[in-house]
C-alpha cells in the first residue's frame, strides 16, 4: 500500500486486527464512534408486575421445576421452600439435553452488578458442583453463561446463570484450544504484554492474580476479559478463583453501567479440561451485529480499546 492509499479512503487494512485468542477479525472504526449514552440497546426498566410474578424470587420455589440443589440453605430446610442463598434448578425450556439455571440471589436482584461478592462465592460453588455432576455423568464440557437484558437473549430479569452440559467441547472453545497451549499461550502473552492503560482492576488470591481488562481486540465496544495471570486450564478446579473472577466481572458491569447506563451484556466462561487458559469474556450488547459481522465474520468495533478503558477507568465501580 502506498502512502497515498494510507492517507485517503477507508484505509480499512490498517485497522484490521486478528484476535490472538480466537483468530477473529476485528476492524476498529472510531470514525463511527458514538458518544456515551447514545448506543441503541438498554437494559429494560423494571416492569410494575415483575417482582410479583418472578419465579426466581424466594417464596416462589413451586414455580420452577424441582430444585437440583441449593447453597447457603437454612438448617433443616426442605427442598423447594424458602431459606436458601443460591438455588440450582433445571431450565424449563432446555435447548440442549441438560441445561440448568443458577439463581444468584433470593431477593429480586436485576443485575450481576448488584450481586455481592459473598453471593458470588456461592454462585462459583454452584458452577463447580454442577461441573462435577456433569463429569460424573460422562459429559465433556460445561458451558457457563450469563445473559442480561433482552438484547442479550435473557428471558427473565432476576440475575441468574445458565449451565449447559455438552457431550463435546463447543466450536468456540475448540478454536481457542490450540492457541492457548502452555508452551505458547496467546492469553499468557496478551496479559504479559498488556498496555497498562487497558487494565481496569486486579484481585489476588494467594499468589495468583486475576485481571479485569478491556480486550485489546474486542469485537464489541467495552468488551472485557477476565483471566488469571497464571496459566490455568480448568476454572472448576478452584471455586475461590472463579468467585474472584465473577466479582471482577461484576465490577466491569458496574463500570460499564456508570458510563453507558444499565446495559445488556453476555458473559461466558471459556474452560479447558485438557491444556488451555481459562477466562471470562464480557461482551456488552450495545450495538446490533449486521451482515458484515454475521456473513463475513469481520467485527466492526466503533470504540477503540484505549478510549473504552479511559472511560471505564474513570467510572465508579
Ligand atoms: Zn426475582
Ligand atoms: Zn496461558
Ligand atoms: Zn475465549
Short mmCIF file of N, CA and C in Angstrom, two decimals, residues 52-125:
data_model
loop_
_atom_site.label_atom_id
_atom_site.label_comp_id
_atom_site.label_asym_id
_atom_site.label_seq_id
_atom_site.Cartn_x
_atom_site.Cartn_y
_atom_site.Cartn_z
N UNK A 52 -43.86 -9.26 41.48
CA UNK A 52 -44.97 -10.13 41.92
C UNK A 52 -45.00 -11.46 41.17
N UNK A 53 -44.41 -11.50 39.99
CA UNK A 53 -44.53 -12.72 39.18
C UNK A 53 -43.20 -13.45 39.00
N UNK A 54 -42.11 -12.92 39.56
CA UNK A 54 -40.79 -13.50 39.28
C UNK A 54 -40.66 -14.90 39.90
N UNK A 55 -40.45 -15.93 39.08
CA UNK A 55 -40.37 -17.29 39.63
C UNK A 55 -39.06 -17.59 40.36
N UNK A 56 -38.08 -16.65 40.23
CA UNK A 56 -36.79 -16.91 40.88
C UNK A 56 -36.71 -16.31 42.28
N UNK A 57 -37.68 -15.48 42.66
CA UNK A 57 -37.64 -14.87 43.99
C UNK A 57 -37.98 -15.89 45.07
N UNK A 58 -37.34 -15.71 46.23
CA UNK A 58 -37.62 -16.57 47.39
C UNK A 58 -39.11 -16.52 47.71
N UNK A 59 -39.69 -17.71 47.98
CA UNK A 59 -41.12 -17.77 48.26
C UNK A 59 -41.91 -18.30 47.06
N UNK A 60 -41.29 -18.33 45.87
CA UNK A 60 -41.99 -18.85 44.68
C UNK A 60 -41.30 -20.11 44.14
N UNK A 61 -40.74 -20.89 45.07
CA UNK A 61 -39.97 -22.08 44.67
C UNK A 61 -40.83 -23.07 43.88
N UNK A 62 -42.16 -23.04 44.12
CA UNK A 62 -43.05 -24.00 43.43
C UNK A 62 -43.20 -23.66 41.95
N UNK A 63 -42.78 -22.48 41.56
CA UNK A 63 -42.98 -22.06 40.17
C UNK A 63 -41.83 -22.44 39.24
N UNK A 64 -40.79 -23.05 39.82
CA UNK A 64 -39.72 -23.58 38.97
C UNK A 64 -39.81 -25.11 39.03
N UNK A 65 -39.16 -25.81 38.10
CA UNK A 65 -39.06 -27.26 38.27
C UNK A 65 -38.36 -27.56 39.59
N UNK A 66 -38.58 -28.74 40.18
CA UNK A 66 -37.95 -29.06 41.47
C UNK A 66 -36.44 -28.81 41.44
N UNK A 67 -35.92 -28.22 42.52
CA UNK A 67 -34.51 -27.82 42.52
C UNK A 67 -33.58 -29.05 42.53
N UNK A 68 -32.39 -28.86 41.97
CA UNK A 68 -31.36 -29.91 41.98
C UNK A 68 -30.58 -29.83 43.28
N UNK A 69 -30.25 -28.59 43.68
CA UNK A 69 -29.66 -28.36 45.00
C UNK A 69 -29.68 -26.87 45.30
N UNK A 70 -29.43 -26.54 46.57
CA UNK A 70 -29.38 -25.15 46.98
C UNK A 70 -28.17 -24.97 47.89
N UNK A 71 -27.61 -23.76 47.91
CA UNK A 71 -26.46 -23.48 48.77
C UNK A 71 -26.83 -22.40 49.79
N UNK A 72 -26.13 -22.44 50.92
CA UNK A 72 -26.41 -21.47 51.99
C UNK A 72 -27.78 -21.69 52.59
N UNK A 73 -28.29 -22.92 52.53
CA UNK A 73 -29.66 -23.18 52.98
C UNK A 73 -29.72 -23.24 54.51
N UNK A 74 -30.84 -22.77 55.01
CA UNK A 74 -31.12 -22.82 56.45
C UNK A 74 -31.14 -24.26 56.91
N UNK A 75 -30.69 -24.49 58.15
CA UNK A 75 -30.66 -25.85 58.71
C UNK A 75 -32.07 -26.44 58.76
N UNK A 76 -32.21 -27.66 58.29
CA UNK A 76 -33.49 -28.34 58.34
C UNK A 76 -34.46 -27.92 57.24
N UNK A 77 -33.98 -27.09 56.30
CA UNK A 77 -34.86 -26.65 55.21
C UNK A 77 -35.21 -27.82 54.29
N UNK A 78 -36.48 -27.88 53.84
CA UNK A 78 -36.87 -28.87 52.83
C UNK A 78 -36.64 -28.27 51.45
N UNK A 79 -36.37 -29.13 50.45
CA UNK A 79 -36.18 -28.61 49.09
C UNK A 79 -37.41 -27.82 48.64
N UNK A 80 -37.17 -26.84 47.77
CA UNK A 80 -38.25 -26.04 47.16
C UNK A 80 -39.09 -25.28 48.18
N UNK A 81 -38.41 -24.83 49.23
CA UNK A 81 -39.03 -23.92 50.20
C UNK A 81 -38.07 -22.75 50.42
N UNK A 82 -38.53 -21.66 51.05
CA UNK A 82 -37.63 -20.53 51.30
C UNK A 82 -36.47 -20.91 52.23
N UNK A 83 -35.50 -19.98 52.37
CA UNK A 83 -34.38 -20.21 53.28
C UNK A 83 -33.13 -20.68 52.57
N UNK A 84 -32.89 -20.19 51.35
CA UNK A 84 -31.69 -20.54 50.58
C UNK A 84 -30.97 -19.27 50.16
N UNK A 85 -29.72 -19.42 49.72
CA UNK A 85 -28.97 -18.25 49.24
C UNK A 85 -28.74 -18.32 47.72
N UNK A 86 -28.43 -19.53 47.22
CA UNK A 86 -28.29 -19.75 45.77
C UNK A 86 -29.01 -21.06 45.46
N UNK A 87 -29.76 -21.06 44.36
CA UNK A 87 -30.59 -22.23 44.05
C UNK A 87 -30.34 -22.67 42.61
N UNK A 88 -30.25 -23.99 42.41
CA UNK A 88 -29.99 -24.53 41.07
C UNK A 88 -31.18 -25.37 40.64
N UNK A 89 -31.79 -25.00 39.50
CA UNK A 89 -32.99 -25.70 39.01
C UNK A 89 -32.80 -26.04 37.53
N UNK A 90 -33.51 -27.07 37.04
CA UNK A 90 -33.42 -27.35 35.60
C UNK A 90 -34.05 -26.21 34.80
N UNK A 91 -33.53 -25.95 33.62
CA UNK A 91 -34.14 -24.98 32.72
C UNK A 91 -35.44 -25.58 32.19
N UNK A 92 -36.53 -24.79 32.26
CA UNK A 92 -37.84 -25.26 31.79
C UNK A 92 -37.85 -25.55 30.30
N UNK A 93 -37.07 -24.80 29.55
CA UNK A 93 -37.06 -24.94 28.09
C UNK A 93 -35.64 -25.18 27.60
N UNK A 94 -35.06 -26.33 27.93
CA UNK A 94 -33.65 -26.52 27.56
C UNK A 94 -33.49 -26.65 26.04
N UNK A 95 -32.48 -25.96 25.51
CA UNK A 95 -32.17 -26.08 24.09
C UNK A 95 -31.37 -27.35 23.87
N UNK A 96 -30.58 -27.71 24.86
CA UNK A 96 -29.77 -28.91 24.76
C UNK A 96 -30.20 -29.87 25.85
N UNK A 97 -29.64 -31.03 25.82
CA UNK A 97 -30.11 -32.14 26.66
C UNK A 97 -30.25 -31.75 28.14
N UNK A 98 -29.20 -31.15 28.68
CA UNK A 98 -29.21 -30.77 30.10
C UNK A 98 -28.82 -29.31 30.19
N UNK A 99 -29.66 -28.53 30.78
CA UNK A 99 -29.38 -27.11 30.92
C UNK A 99 -29.97 -26.65 32.24
N UNK A 100 -29.14 -26.03 33.08
CA UNK A 100 -29.60 -25.68 34.41
C UNK A 100 -29.46 -24.19 34.66
N UNK A 101 -30.28 -23.72 35.57
CA UNK A 101 -30.28 -22.30 35.92
C UNK A 101 -29.76 -22.16 37.35
N UNK A 102 -28.82 -21.25 37.55
CA UNK A 102 -28.35 -20.93 38.89
C UNK A 102 -28.94 -19.56 39.25
N UNK A 103 -29.81 -19.54 40.24
CA UNK A 103 -30.42 -18.28 40.69
C UNK A 103 -29.45 -17.64 41.68
N UNK A 104 -29.01 -16.40 41.38
CA UNK A 104 -27.88 -15.82 42.10
C UNK A 104 -28.21 -15.26 43.47
N UNK A 105 -29.48 -14.91 43.68
CA UNK A 105 -29.86 -14.27 44.96
C UNK A 105 -31.30 -14.63 45.29
N UNK A 106 -31.65 -14.71 46.59
CA UNK A 106 -33.06 -14.96 46.95
C UNK A 106 -33.95 -13.73 46.71
N UNK A 107 -33.38 -12.54 46.83
CA UNK A 107 -34.18 -11.33 46.60
C UNK A 107 -34.08 -10.93 45.12
N UNK A 108 -34.98 -10.04 44.68
CA UNK A 108 -35.06 -9.70 43.27
C UNK A 108 -33.94 -8.73 42.86
N UNK A 109 -32.80 -9.30 42.49
CA UNK A 109 -31.63 -8.52 42.05
C UNK A 109 -31.57 -8.60 40.54
N UNK A 110 -31.55 -7.45 39.87
CA UNK A 110 -31.71 -7.46 38.42
C UNK A 110 -30.40 -7.55 37.64
N UNK A 111 -29.27 -7.39 38.33
CA UNK A 111 -28.02 -7.42 37.57
C UNK A 111 -26.90 -8.05 38.38
N UNK A 112 -26.01 -8.70 37.67
CA UNK A 112 -24.78 -9.21 38.26
C UNK A 112 -24.06 -8.08 38.99
N UNK A 113 -24.21 -6.85 38.47
CA UNK A 113 -23.57 -5.68 39.07
C UNK A 113 -23.93 -5.53 40.55
N UNK A 114 -25.12 -6.02 40.92
CA UNK A 114 -25.61 -5.83 42.29
C UNK A 114 -25.55 -7.09 43.14
N UNK A 115 -24.93 -8.14 42.63
CA UNK A 115 -24.78 -9.37 43.41
C UNK A 115 -23.51 -9.24 44.25
N UNK A 116 -23.61 -9.47 45.56
CA UNK A 116 -22.46 -9.25 46.45
C UNK A 116 -21.37 -10.29 46.21
N UNK A 117 -20.15 -9.94 46.60
CA UNK A 117 -19.03 -10.88 46.48
C UNK A 117 -19.32 -12.18 47.23
N UNK A 118 -19.98 -12.05 48.39
CA UNK A 118 -20.32 -13.23 49.20
C UNK A 118 -21.25 -14.18 48.45
N UNK A 119 -22.26 -13.60 47.77
CA UNK A 119 -23.17 -14.43 46.98
C UNK A 119 -22.42 -15.05 45.79
N UNK A 120 -21.47 -14.31 45.23
CA UNK A 120 -20.75 -14.82 44.06
C UNK A 120 -19.86 -16.02 44.42
N UNK A 121 -19.44 -16.09 45.68
CA UNK A 121 -18.71 -17.29 46.12
C UNK A 121 -19.63 -18.51 46.02
N UNK A 122 -20.88 -18.34 46.43
CA UNK A 122 -21.85 -19.44 46.34
C UNK A 122 -22.18 -19.77 44.88
N UNK A 123 -22.26 -18.74 44.04
CA UNK A 123 -22.51 -18.98 42.61
C UNK A 123 -21.36 -19.81 42.03
N UNK A 124 -20.13 -19.44 42.36
CA UNK A 124 -18.96 -20.19 41.87
C UNK A 124 -19.00 -21.63 42.38
N UNK A 125 -19.42 -21.81 43.63
CA UNK A 125 -19.56 -23.17 44.17
C UNK A 125 -20.62 -23.96 43.41
#
